[in-house]
Coordinates of C-alpha atoms in Angstrom, one line a residue:
Chain Y
M1 CA 116.9 60.3 -9.6
T2 CA 114.8 58.8 -6.4
I3 CA 113.0 61.6 -5.5
S4 CA 109.8 61.7 -7.6
I5 CA 108.1 64.7 -7.9
A6 CA 105.0 64.7 -10.2
S7 CA 106.7 63.8 -13.7
P8 CA 104.9 64.8 -16.5
S9 CA 103.1 61.1 -17.0
D10 CA 101.9 61.2 -13.5
S11 CA 100.0 64.4 -14.0
H12 CA 98.6 63.3 -17.6
E13 CA 97.1 59.9 -15.9
R14 CA 95.4 62.0 -13.1
S15 CA 94.2 64.6 -16.0
E16 CA 92.9 61.3 -17.7
Q17 CA 91.2 60.1 -14.9
R18 CA 89.4 63.5 -14.0
L19 CA 88.3 63.3 -17.7
M20 CA 86.7 59.8 -17.2
L21 CA 84.9 60.8 -13.7
L22 CA 84.0 64.0 -15.6
L23 CA 81.9 61.7 -18.8
L24 CA 80.6 59.4 -16.2
A25 CA 79.5 62.4 -13.8
P26 CA 76.0 62.7 -15.7
A27 CA 74.9 59.2 -15.3
L28 CA 76.2 58.8 -12.0
L29 CA 74.2 61.8 -10.6
V30 CA 71.2 60.7 -12.1
V31 CA 71.2 57.0 -10.9
G32 CA 73.0 58.6 -7.5
A33 CA 69.9 61.0 -7.1
L34 CA 67.0 58.7 -8.7
L35 CA 67.9 55.5 -6.9
I36 CA 71.0 55.2 -4.6
V37 CA 70.0 58.1 -2.1
P38 CA 66.3 56.8 -2.1
L39 CA 67.5 53.2 -1.4
G40 CA 69.3 54.6 1.6
W41 CA 66.6 56.6 2.4
L42 CA 64.3 53.5 2.5
A43 CA 66.4 52.1 4.6
W44 CA 67.2 54.7 7.2
Q45 CA 63.4 55.5 7.2
S46 CA 62.6 51.8 8.2
I47 CA 64.6 51.8 11.2
W48 CA 64.1 55.6 12.3
Q49 CA 60.5 56.8 13.2
D50 CA 59.6 59.9 15.0
G51 CA 62.8 60.7 16.3
G52 CA 63.9 57.3 17.4
F53 CA 65.3 54.3 16.6
T54 CA 62.9 51.3 16.0
I55 CA 62.7 47.6 15.1
V56 CA 58.6 47.7 15.2
N57 CA 58.8 47.8 11.3
Y58 CA 60.6 44.4 11.1
Q59 CA 58.8 42.7 13.9
R60 CA 55.7 42.8 11.7
F61 CA 57.4 40.4 9.6
L62 CA 57.3 37.7 13.0
T63 CA 53.8 38.7 13.9
D64 CA 52.0 39.8 11.0
S65 CA 51.0 36.6 8.9
V66 CA 49.9 38.8 5.5
Y67 CA 53.6 39.7 5.6
W68 CA 55.4 36.6 5.4
M69 CA 52.3 34.6 3.6
T70 CA 52.9 37.5 0.7
F71 CA 56.5 36.8 0.6
L72 CA 55.7 32.8 0.9
Q73 CA 53.3 33.5 -2.1
T74 CA 55.8 35.4 -4.1
F75 CA 58.5 32.8 -3.8
R76 CA 56.2 30.1 -5.0
I77 CA 55.1 31.9 -7.8
A78 CA 58.9 32.6 -8.4
F79 CA 59.6 29.0 -8.5
V80 CA 56.8 28.0 -10.4
V81 CA 57.4 30.4 -13.2
T82 CA 61.2 30.1 -13.3
L83 CA 60.5 26.3 -13.3
A84 CA 57.8 26.9 -16.3
T85 CA 60.1 29.0 -18.4
V86 CA 63.1 26.5 -18.1
L87 CA 60.9 23.6 -19.3
L88 CA 59.2 26.0 -22.2
G89 CA 62.0 27.9 -23.2
Y90 CA 65.0 25.1 -23.4
P91 CA 63.2 23.6 -26.6
V92 CA 62.9 26.8 -28.3
A93 CA 66.2 27.8 -28.0
Y94 CA 67.6 24.5 -28.6
V95 CA 65.5 24.3 -32.2
A96 CA 66.6 27.9 -32.8
A97 CA 70.2 27.1 -32.4
G98 CA 69.8 24.1 -34.5
L99 CA 68.2 25.4 -37.1
P100 CA 69.6 27.2 -40.6
Q101 CA 70.0 31.1 -40.0
R102 CA 66.9 32.0 -41.8
W103 CA 64.9 29.8 -40.0
S104 CA 66.4 30.5 -36.6
M105 CA 65.9 34.3 -37.3
I106 CA 62.1 33.6 -37.8
V107 CA 61.9 31.8 -34.7
L108 CA 64.0 34.5 -32.7
A109 CA 61.9 37.1 -34.3
L110 CA 58.6 35.4 -32.9
V111 CA 60.5 35.7 -29.2
L112 CA 61.2 39.2 -29.8
L113 CA 57.9 40.6 -30.6
P114 CA 56.2 39.4 -27.4
F115 CA 59.5 40.6 -25.6
W116 CA 58.9 44.2 -27.0
T117 CA 55.2 44.7 -26.9
S118 CA 54.1 46.4 -23.8
V119 CA 53.3 44.5 -20.7
L120 CA 50.1 46.0 -20.3
V121 CA 48.9 45.0 -23.8
R122 CA 49.7 41.4 -22.8
A123 CA 48.1 41.8 -19.5
Y124 CA 44.9 43.2 -21.6
A125 CA 45.2 40.1 -24.3
W126 CA 45.3 37.4 -21.6
L127 CA 42.3 39.3 -19.7
I128 CA 40.2 39.4 -23.0
L129 CA 41.2 35.8 -23.8
L130 CA 40.6 34.3 -20.2
Q131 CA 37.6 36.0 -18.8
R132 CA 34.3 34.1 -18.5
T133 CA 32.9 35.1 -21.6
G134 CA 36.3 35.1 -23.3
I135 CA 37.8 33.1 -26.3
V136 CA 39.3 30.3 -24.3
N137 CA 35.9 29.5 -22.4
S138 CA 33.5 29.8 -25.3
A139 CA 35.9 27.5 -27.3
L140 CA 35.9 25.0 -24.5
K141 CA 31.9 25.2 -24.5
S142 CA 31.2 24.9 -27.9
A143 CA 33.5 21.8 -28.1
G144 CA 31.4 20.5 -25.4
L145 CA 34.5 20.1 -23.2
I146 CA 32.7 22.2 -20.1
D147 CA 29.1 23.3 -19.2
S148 CA 29.7 26.3 -17.1
P149 CA 32.9 28.8 -17.7
L150 CA 36.1 27.9 -15.7
L151 CA 37.8 30.5 -13.6
L152 CA 40.6 31.4 -15.7
V153 CA 41.4 34.7 -14.5
N154 CA 41.3 36.9 -11.2
N155 CA 43.4 34.3 -9.7
E156 CA 46.8 32.9 -9.1
F157 CA 46.4 30.7 -12.4
G158 CA 45.5 34.0 -14.6
T159 CA 48.7 35.7 -13.1
V160 CA 51.1 32.5 -13.1
L161 CA 50.2 32.2 -17.0
A162 CA 50.5 35.6 -18.0
T163 CA 53.9 36.2 -15.9
I164 CA 55.4 33.0 -17.5
H165 CA 54.3 34.4 -20.9
I166 CA 56.1 37.7 -20.3
L167 CA 59.2 36.4 -19.0
L168 CA 59.6 33.4 -21.2
P169 CA 62.0 35.7 -23.8
F170 CA 64.3 36.5 -20.9
M171 CA 64.9 32.6 -20.6
V172 CA 65.3 31.9 -24.4
L173 CA 67.5 34.8 -25.3
P174 CA 70.4 33.9 -22.9
L175 CA 69.9 30.4 -23.6
Y176 CA 70.1 30.7 -27.4
A177 CA 73.1 33.0 -27.1
T178 CA 75.0 30.2 -25.1
M179 CA 73.9 27.2 -27.4
K180 CA 75.1 29.5 -30.0
K181 CA 78.3 29.3 -28.7
I182 CA 78.5 25.6 -28.4
P183 CA 81.0 24.1 -30.9
Q184 CA 79.1 21.9 -33.4
E185 CA 82.3 19.6 -33.4
L186 CA 81.8 18.8 -29.8
V187 CA 78.8 17.2 -30.3
M188 CA 79.5 15.3 -33.3
A189 CA 82.4 14.2 -31.6
G190 CA 80.3 13.1 -29.0
S191 CA 78.5 10.9 -31.4
S192 CA 81.2 9.8 -33.5
L193 CA 82.5 8.1 -30.3
G194 CA 79.6 6.2 -30.2
G195 CA 77.1 8.1 -27.8
S196 CA 73.6 7.9 -28.4
P197 CA 71.8 11.2 -29.3
L198 CA 70.6 11.5 -25.9
H199 CA 73.4 10.2 -24.2
V200 CA 75.5 13.4 -26.1
F201 CA 72.7 15.9 -25.3
L202 CA 73.1 14.7 -21.6
R203 CA 76.9 14.6 -21.3
V204 CA 78.1 17.2 -23.8
F205 CA 75.4 19.8 -24.9
L206 CA 73.3 20.0 -21.8
P207 CA 76.5 20.9 -19.3
L208 CA 77.8 23.7 -22.1
S209 CA 74.3 25.3 -22.0
L210 CA 74.1 25.3 -18.4
P211 CA 75.8 28.8 -17.8
G212 CA 72.6 30.8 -20.2
M213 CA 70.1 28.6 -18.2
I214 CA 71.6 30.0 -14.9
A215 CA 71.5 33.4 -16.2
G216 CA 67.9 33.1 -17.6
M217 CA 66.7 31.4 -14.3
V218 CA 68.4 34.3 -12.2
L219 CA 66.9 37.0 -14.2
V220 CA 63.2 35.2 -14.4
F221 CA 63.3 34.7 -10.9
V222 CA 64.7 38.1 -9.8
L223 CA 61.8 40.0 -12.2
T224 CA 59.0 37.8 -10.6
L225 CA 59.7 38.5 -7.2
G226 CA 59.3 42.2 -8.2
F227 CA 56.3 41.7 -10.5
Y228 CA 53.6 44.2 -9.8
I229 CA 51.4 44.9 -13.2
T230 CA 50.6 41.3 -14.1
P231 CA 49.4 40.4 -10.7
E232 CA 47.8 43.4 -10.3
L233 CA 45.7 43.4 -13.2
L234 CA 45.1 39.6 -13.5
G235 CA 45.3 38.6 -9.7
G236 CA 41.8 39.9 -9.3
G237 CA 42.7 41.0 -5.9
R238 CA 43.5 37.3 -4.7
T239 CA 46.9 36.9 -5.6
Y240 CA 49.1 39.0 -3.1
M241 CA 52.5 39.9 -4.1
V242 CA 55.3 41.9 -2.5
S243 CA 55.0 44.7 -4.7
M244 CA 51.5 45.1 -3.9
L245 CA 52.2 45.3 -0.3
V246 CA 54.7 47.8 -0.9
S247 CA 52.3 50.0 -3.1
R248 CA 49.1 49.4 -0.9
N249 CA 51.0 50.4 2.0
I250 CA 51.9 53.7 0.6
Q251 CA 49.0 54.6 -1.6
V252 CA 45.9 53.4 0.4
Y253 CA 47.1 53.1 4.3
N254 CA 50.0 56.0 4.0
E255 CA 52.2 53.6 6.2
W256 CA 56.0 54.7 5.0
G257 CA 57.7 52.7 7.9
A258 CA 56.0 49.5 6.6
A259 CA 56.8 50.1 3.1
S260 CA 60.3 50.9 3.4
S261 CA 60.9 47.8 5.4
I262 CA 59.5 45.5 3.0
S263 CA 61.5 47.2 0.2
V264 CA 64.5 46.7 2.2
V265 CA 63.6 42.6 2.9
L266 CA 62.8 42.7 -1.0
M267 CA 66.1 44.2 -1.8
I268 CA 68.2 41.8 0.4
C269 CA 66.3 38.9 -1.3
V270 CA 67.5 40.2 -4.5
F271 CA 70.8 40.8 -3.7
L272 CA 71.1 37.2 -2.2
V273 CA 69.8 35.7 -5.4
F274 CA 72.2 37.6 -7.4
K275 CA 75.2 36.8 -4.8
L276 CA 74.3 33.2 -5.1
A277 CA 74.2 33.1 -8.6
S278 CA 77.6 35.1 -9.2
L279 CA 79.2 31.8 -7.4
L280 CA 78.5 30.1 -10.6
I281 CA 78.3 32.8 -13.4
P282 CA 79.8 36.4 -13.3
F283 CA 77.1 39.2 -12.7
E284 CA 77.9 40.9 -16.0
R285 CA 76.9 38.0 -17.8
I286 CA 73.5 37.7 -16.1
I287 CA 72.8 41.5 -16.7
G288 CA 74.1 41.8 -20.4
T289 CA 72.1 39.3 -21.9
R290 CA 68.8 41.2 -20.7
Chain H
M1 CA 65.2 9.8 -34.2
R2 CA 63.1 11.4 -37.1
A3 CA 60.1 11.1 -35.2
S4 CA 61.6 12.6 -32.0
S5 CA 62.9 15.8 -33.6
L6 CA 59.2 16.1 -35.4
L7 CA 57.8 15.9 -31.8
L8 CA 60.2 18.4 -30.7
Y9 CA 59.3 20.7 -33.6
A10 CA 55.8 20.5 -33.1
V11 CA 56.1 21.0 -29.8
V12 CA 58.6 24.3 -30.0
A13 CA 55.9 25.6 -32.7
L14 CA 52.9 25.2 -30.0
I15 CA 55.0 27.2 -27.4
L16 CA 55.9 30.0 -30.4
A17 CA 51.8 30.2 -31.4
W18 CA 51.4 30.6 -27.4
L19 CA 53.7 33.3 -27.1
V20 CA 52.5 35.1 -30.4
I21 CA 48.8 34.5 -30.7
P22 CA 47.5 36.3 -27.5
I23 CA 49.3 39.7 -28.8
V24 CA 47.8 39.2 -32.3
I25 CA 44.1 38.5 -31.5
I26 CA 43.9 42.0 -30.0
V27 CA 44.3 43.7 -33.7
P28 CA 40.9 41.8 -35.3
M29 CA 39.4 42.6 -31.8
S30 CA 40.0 46.3 -32.0
F31 CA 38.4 46.6 -35.4
S32 CA 35.2 45.1 -33.7
S33 CA 31.9 46.9 -33.8
A34 CA 30.8 45.2 -30.7
R35 CA 30.4 47.3 -27.7
F36 CA 31.7 44.1 -25.4
L37 CA 34.7 42.0 -26.8
T38 CA 33.5 38.9 -28.7
F39 CA 35.4 36.9 -31.1
P40 CA 35.2 36.6 -34.0
P41 CA 33.7 40.2 -34.0
P42 CA 30.2 40.5 -35.2
S43 CA 31.3 43.2 -37.9
W44 CA 34.2 45.3 -38.2
S45 CA 34.3 49.1 -37.4
L46 CA 36.8 51.9 -36.8
R47 CA 34.8 53.1 -33.8
W48 CA 37.4 52.3 -31.3
Y49 CA 40.5 54.2 -33.2
E50 CA 38.1 57.2 -33.3
A51 CA 37.2 56.8 -29.8
Y52 CA 40.9 57.0 -29.0
L53 CA 41.8 59.8 -31.6
D54 CA 38.6 61.9 -30.0
S55 CA 39.5 61.7 -27.1
A56 CA 41.4 64.6 -25.7
A57 CA 42.4 62.5 -22.8
W58 CA 44.0 60.0 -24.3
M59 CA 45.7 62.2 -26.8
Q60 CA 47.4 64.4 -24.2
A61 CA 48.7 61.1 -22.7
T62 CA 49.9 60.1 -25.9
R63 CA 51.7 63.0 -26.4
V64 CA 53.3 63.1 -22.8
S65 CA 54.3 59.3 -23.3
L66 CA 56.0 60.2 -26.4
I67 CA 57.7 63.4 -25.6
V68 CA 59.1 61.8 -22.6
A69 CA 60.2 58.6 -24.4
V70 CA 62.0 60.5 -27.0
S71 CA 63.6 63.3 -24.6
S72 CA 64.6 60.4 -21.9
A73 CA 66.1 58.1 -24.8
V74 CA 68.3 61.1 -26.0
L75 CA 69.4 62.0 -22.6
A76 CA 70.0 58.5 -21.6
T77 CA 71.9 57.7 -24.9
I78 CA 74.1 61.1 -24.4
F79 CA 75.0 60.5 -20.7
G80 CA 75.3 56.6 -21.1
T81 CA 77.5 57.0 -24.5
A82 CA 79.8 59.4 -22.1
A83 CA 79.8 56.8 -19.2
A84 CA 80.4 53.8 -21.6
Y85 CA 83.2 55.5 -23.2
A86 CA 84.9 56.4 -19.7
L87 CA 84.3 52.7 -18.5
N88 CA 85.6 51.2 -21.4
M89 CA 88.8 53.6 -21.3
T90 CA 90.0 53.0 -17.7
S91 CA 91.2 50.1 -15.9
S92 CA 91.0 51.7 -12.4
K93 CA 89.2 49.2 -10.1
L94 CA 87.0 52.2 -8.6
V95 CA 85.7 53.3 -12.0
R96 CA 85.0 49.9 -13.1
S97 CA 82.8 49.0 -9.7
L98 CA 80.9 52.3 -10.7
Q99 CA 79.7 50.1 -13.8
L100 CA 78.0 47.9 -11.4
V101 CA 76.3 51.1 -9.6
L102 CA 75.1 52.2 -13.2
L103 CA 73.3 48.9 -13.9
L104 CA 71.3 49.2 -10.8
P105 CA 68.3 50.0 -12.4
L106 CA 68.1 46.9 -14.0
V107 CA 68.3 44.8 -10.5
V108 CA 66.1 46.9 -8.4
P109 CA 62.5 45.5 -8.6
I110 CA 60.8 48.6 -10.1
V111 CA 58.1 48.9 -7.3
I112 CA 61.3 50.0 -5.4
T113 CA 62.7 52.1 -7.5
A114 CA 58.9 54.0 -7.9
V115 CA 58.8 54.7 -4.3
G116 CA 62.3 56.0 -4.2
V117 CA 61.7 58.5 -7.1
F118 CA 58.2 59.3 -5.7
L119 CA 60.4 60.2 -2.1
V120 CA 63.0 62.5 -4.0
Y121 CA 60.5 64.1 -6.2
A122 CA 58.0 65.0 -3.0
Q123 CA 60.9 66.7 -1.6
V124 CA 62.1 68.7 -4.8
G125 CA 58.7 69.1 -6.2
L126 CA 58.7 67.2 -9.3
L127 CA 55.8 65.1 -8.6
A128 CA 53.4 65.4 -11.5
S129 CA 55.9 67.2 -14.0
M130 CA 57.5 66.6 -17.0
T131 CA 61.0 67.1 -16.0
G132 CA 60.4 64.4 -13.5
L133 CA 59.3 62.1 -15.8
I134 CA 61.7 62.6 -18.1
L135 CA 64.6 62.5 -15.5
A136 CA 63.3 59.2 -14.1
N137 CA 63.0 57.3 -17.3
T138 CA 66.7 58.6 -18.3
M139 CA 67.9 56.7 -15.5
L140 CA 65.7 53.8 -16.2
G141 CA 67.2 53.8 -19.7
L142 CA 70.7 54.2 -19.1
P143 CA 71.7 50.6 -18.5
Y144 CA 70.5 49.7 -22.0
V145 CA 72.4 52.2 -23.9
I146 CA 75.7 51.4 -21.6
T147 CA 75.5 47.9 -22.2
S148 CA 74.7 48.4 -25.7
V149 CA 77.7 50.7 -26.6
L150 CA 80.2 48.7 -24.1
V151 CA 79.8 46.1 -26.8
G152 CA 80.2 48.5 -29.7
L153 CA 83.6 50.0 -27.9
R154 CA 85.0 46.3 -27.3
K155 CA 85.0 45.8 -31.0
F156 CA 86.6 48.9 -31.6
D157 CA 90.1 49.2 -32.2
H158 CA 91.7 52.1 -29.9
T159 CA 94.8 52.8 -31.8
Q160 CA 92.8 54.3 -34.2
E161 CA 92.0 57.3 -31.7
M162 CA 95.9 57.6 -30.6
V163 CA 96.8 57.6 -34.4
S164 CA 93.9 60.4 -34.7
R165 CA 95.4 62.4 -31.6
S166 CA 98.9 62.1 -32.6
L167 CA 97.9 63.7 -35.9
G168 CA 97.0 66.8 -34.0
M169 CA 93.3 66.3 -33.7
N170 CA 92.0 67.0 -29.9
R171 CA 90.0 64.5 -27.9
L172 CA 86.5 65.4 -28.7
R173 CA 87.1 65.8 -32.4
T174 CA 88.4 62.3 -32.6
F175 CA 85.8 60.8 -30.6
F176 CA 82.9 62.5 -33.1
I177 CA 85.0 61.7 -36.3
V178 CA 86.9 58.5 -35.8
T179 CA 85.1 56.6 -32.7
L180 CA 81.6 57.4 -33.0
P181 CA 80.7 56.7 -36.7
Q182 CA 82.1 52.9 -36.2
I183 CA 80.2 52.4 -32.8
R184 CA 76.8 53.8 -34.2
P185 CA 75.3 50.8 -34.7
S186 CA 75.4 50.2 -31.0
V187 CA 74.4 53.5 -29.9
I188 CA 71.4 53.5 -32.1
S189 CA 70.0 50.1 -30.8
G190 CA 70.9 51.7 -27.1
L191 CA 68.6 54.4 -27.9
L192 CA 66.0 52.3 -29.7
F193 CA 65.9 50.4 -26.3
A194 CA 66.2 53.2 -24.2
F195 CA 62.7 54.7 -26.4
I196 CA 60.7 51.6 -25.7
S197 CA 61.8 51.0 -22.3
A198 CA 60.4 54.4 -21.6
M199 CA 57.3 54.0 -23.8
D200 CA 56.6 50.9 -21.9
E201 CA 57.5 52.1 -18.3
T202 CA 54.2 52.0 -16.1
V203 CA 54.9 51.3 -12.3
V204 CA 56.9 54.3 -11.8
S205 CA 54.7 56.6 -13.7
L206 CA 51.8 55.4 -11.6
F207 CA 53.8 57.0 -8.3
I208 CA 54.9 59.9 -10.0
S209 CA 52.8 60.9 -12.9
G210 CA 49.5 62.8 -12.5
G211 CA 47.3 66.0 -13.3
E212 CA 48.1 66.9 -17.1
Y213 CA 51.1 65.2 -17.1
Q214 CA 49.8 61.4 -16.9
T215 CA 51.7 58.8 -19.4
L216 CA 49.4 56.6 -21.8
T217 CA 50.4 53.8 -19.5
K218 CA 49.2 55.3 -16.7
R219 CA 45.7 55.4 -18.1
M220 CA 45.8 52.4 -19.6
F221 CA 46.5 50.8 -16.3
T222 CA 43.5 52.8 -14.7
A223 CA 41.3 51.9 -17.4
L224 CA 42.3 47.9 -17.3
R225 CA 41.9 48.0 -13.6
D226 CA 38.3 49.5 -13.7
E227 CA 36.6 47.8 -17.0
I228 CA 37.9 46.5 -20.4
D229 CA 37.2 49.2 -22.4
P230 CA 37.4 48.0 -26.2
T231 CA 39.6 51.8 -26.9
I232 CA 42.5 49.9 -25.1
A233 CA 42.3 47.3 -27.9
A234 CA 42.7 50.0 -30.5
I235 CA 45.2 51.6 -28.4
S236 CA 47.5 48.1 -27.7
S237 CA 47.1 47.2 -31.5
L238 CA 48.9 51.0 -32.1
L239 CA 51.5 50.2 -29.3
T240 CA 52.2 46.7 -30.8
A241 CA 52.6 48.2 -34.1
V242 CA 55.3 50.7 -32.8
S243 CA 57.2 47.7 -31.2
F244 CA 56.9 45.8 -34.2
I245 CA 58.5 48.8 -36.3
M246 CA 60.9 49.1 -33.5
L247 CA 62.3 45.6 -33.7
M248 CA 62.5 46.0 -37.3
L249 CA 64.2 49.2 -36.9
V250 CA 67.0 47.2 -34.6
A251 CA 67.0 44.3 -37.2
I252 CA 67.9 46.7 -40.2
N253 CA 70.7 48.4 -37.5
A254 CA 72.2 45.0 -36.6
R255 CA 72.2 43.9 -40.2
G256 CA 73.9 47.2 -41.4
S257 CA 76.5 47.0 -38.8
K258 CA 77.3 43.3 -39.6
R259 CA 77.7 44.1 -43.3
R260 CA 79.9 47.0 -42.3
T261 CA 82.3 45.0 -40.2
E262 CA 82.3 42.1 -42.6
K263 CA 83.4 44.7 -45.3
A264 CA 86.1 46.2 -43.1
G265 CA 87.2 42.8 -42.1

């Protein structure tokens, strides 16, 4: 009785597990070969050069001001963009969640259209709107508000504006999903107990919408840290972000060691942000809303 | 109260206008007859659409992008649906943690992914090849398919599979006859997401595509960096139309699935 040789159910379970691994295999192979292996490779390459161990690639972070200035600028932009998307996205999601079905669908469609439009198309749109002879400048001029065209693009202003434009839907969608699940009865209970609308909002609605807000903030922050197309096209070479540092080191200077160490540090930053956020809400929740 | 909610609506309307107008404004610009982009256009013409259609380089890039987007979306859907099925069926900790690995393409900054894929392709000779582009975009599309299909599978009642198998149907046929029809909306929306993401992918293409296998986005990026060519307004309008159609397809697909579940419930 106590001697258990593989019982039929055991072997069934094992063959079941084999089948599941087999089904996972193609996806795992693709991600493994094209993402996991290269990440390990980059990490290795950043500490191993010309047949020896080296920390020279990381020393540059302490000595070369271009490195930490770029990281600093990238983090600053990420903070600004995250803050702006919260301020702009919260009212949109709030109104969309409160409107009757038909109207809230229209609001959502207006958020989804840019979400689905190519990042290049939107960078192009901002270029033609904001350039010296662009629509914004000529409108301001004909309104008599300015004499000479403003510099709206090829600088940090243009980059940040376009980045907020691209990432706003990433804030609105998780916020909307969370707000939609807040029971109306709770809000009504709050006001029937005598709370002023503002009071009910601050004490009941806002705290309940926080998980969606955190998910949106993490997404926006992390995506901005890795932004490449927008600063490259709208920054005019003056707004230098970490991604550009990586690509320049490879495509212009052919400095793989430098590019690898920057990638590793950027990757660590991204994981730290996710780690911090996972103390507040589960990881799947952040990713799932994307 | 009344005034404050009016103010709120006005603010939201402004934000929405700010979101949509930049994209919409490209459309009239693309029909401009002017050599340089001015608004409103001095007169209307189709010259930039003709410039696009007459250019062998743009046409070749469009072909490459479409082939890559369709093939990689199909591959990502097959691999991703299989993976999501397995993830949903097992409770083993090891297998569940593999889910996080499969979602990594969403988390890793795209430049790092591009550099990594470039490293691998340089070793195995896949640079500037169709196969290379398709595989990379398959990898990038997987998380969309997996998350979408997992949502569908969670709503699916698995006792139906057991019934079907106890009646003697094998696992594969059960999947195609019983399971797949019921999770089809989420499979389709995963496919559409993967297609759009591959159509829009730029950074990886910048590193790994080249020669005759350059994607539309790579050509657009290079053209945008060098000068603001109005041909891009025409291409952008067409791409926006594609996004709009995709959005409609997803909405129709979602509505269809909702009606089905309502009928079933």
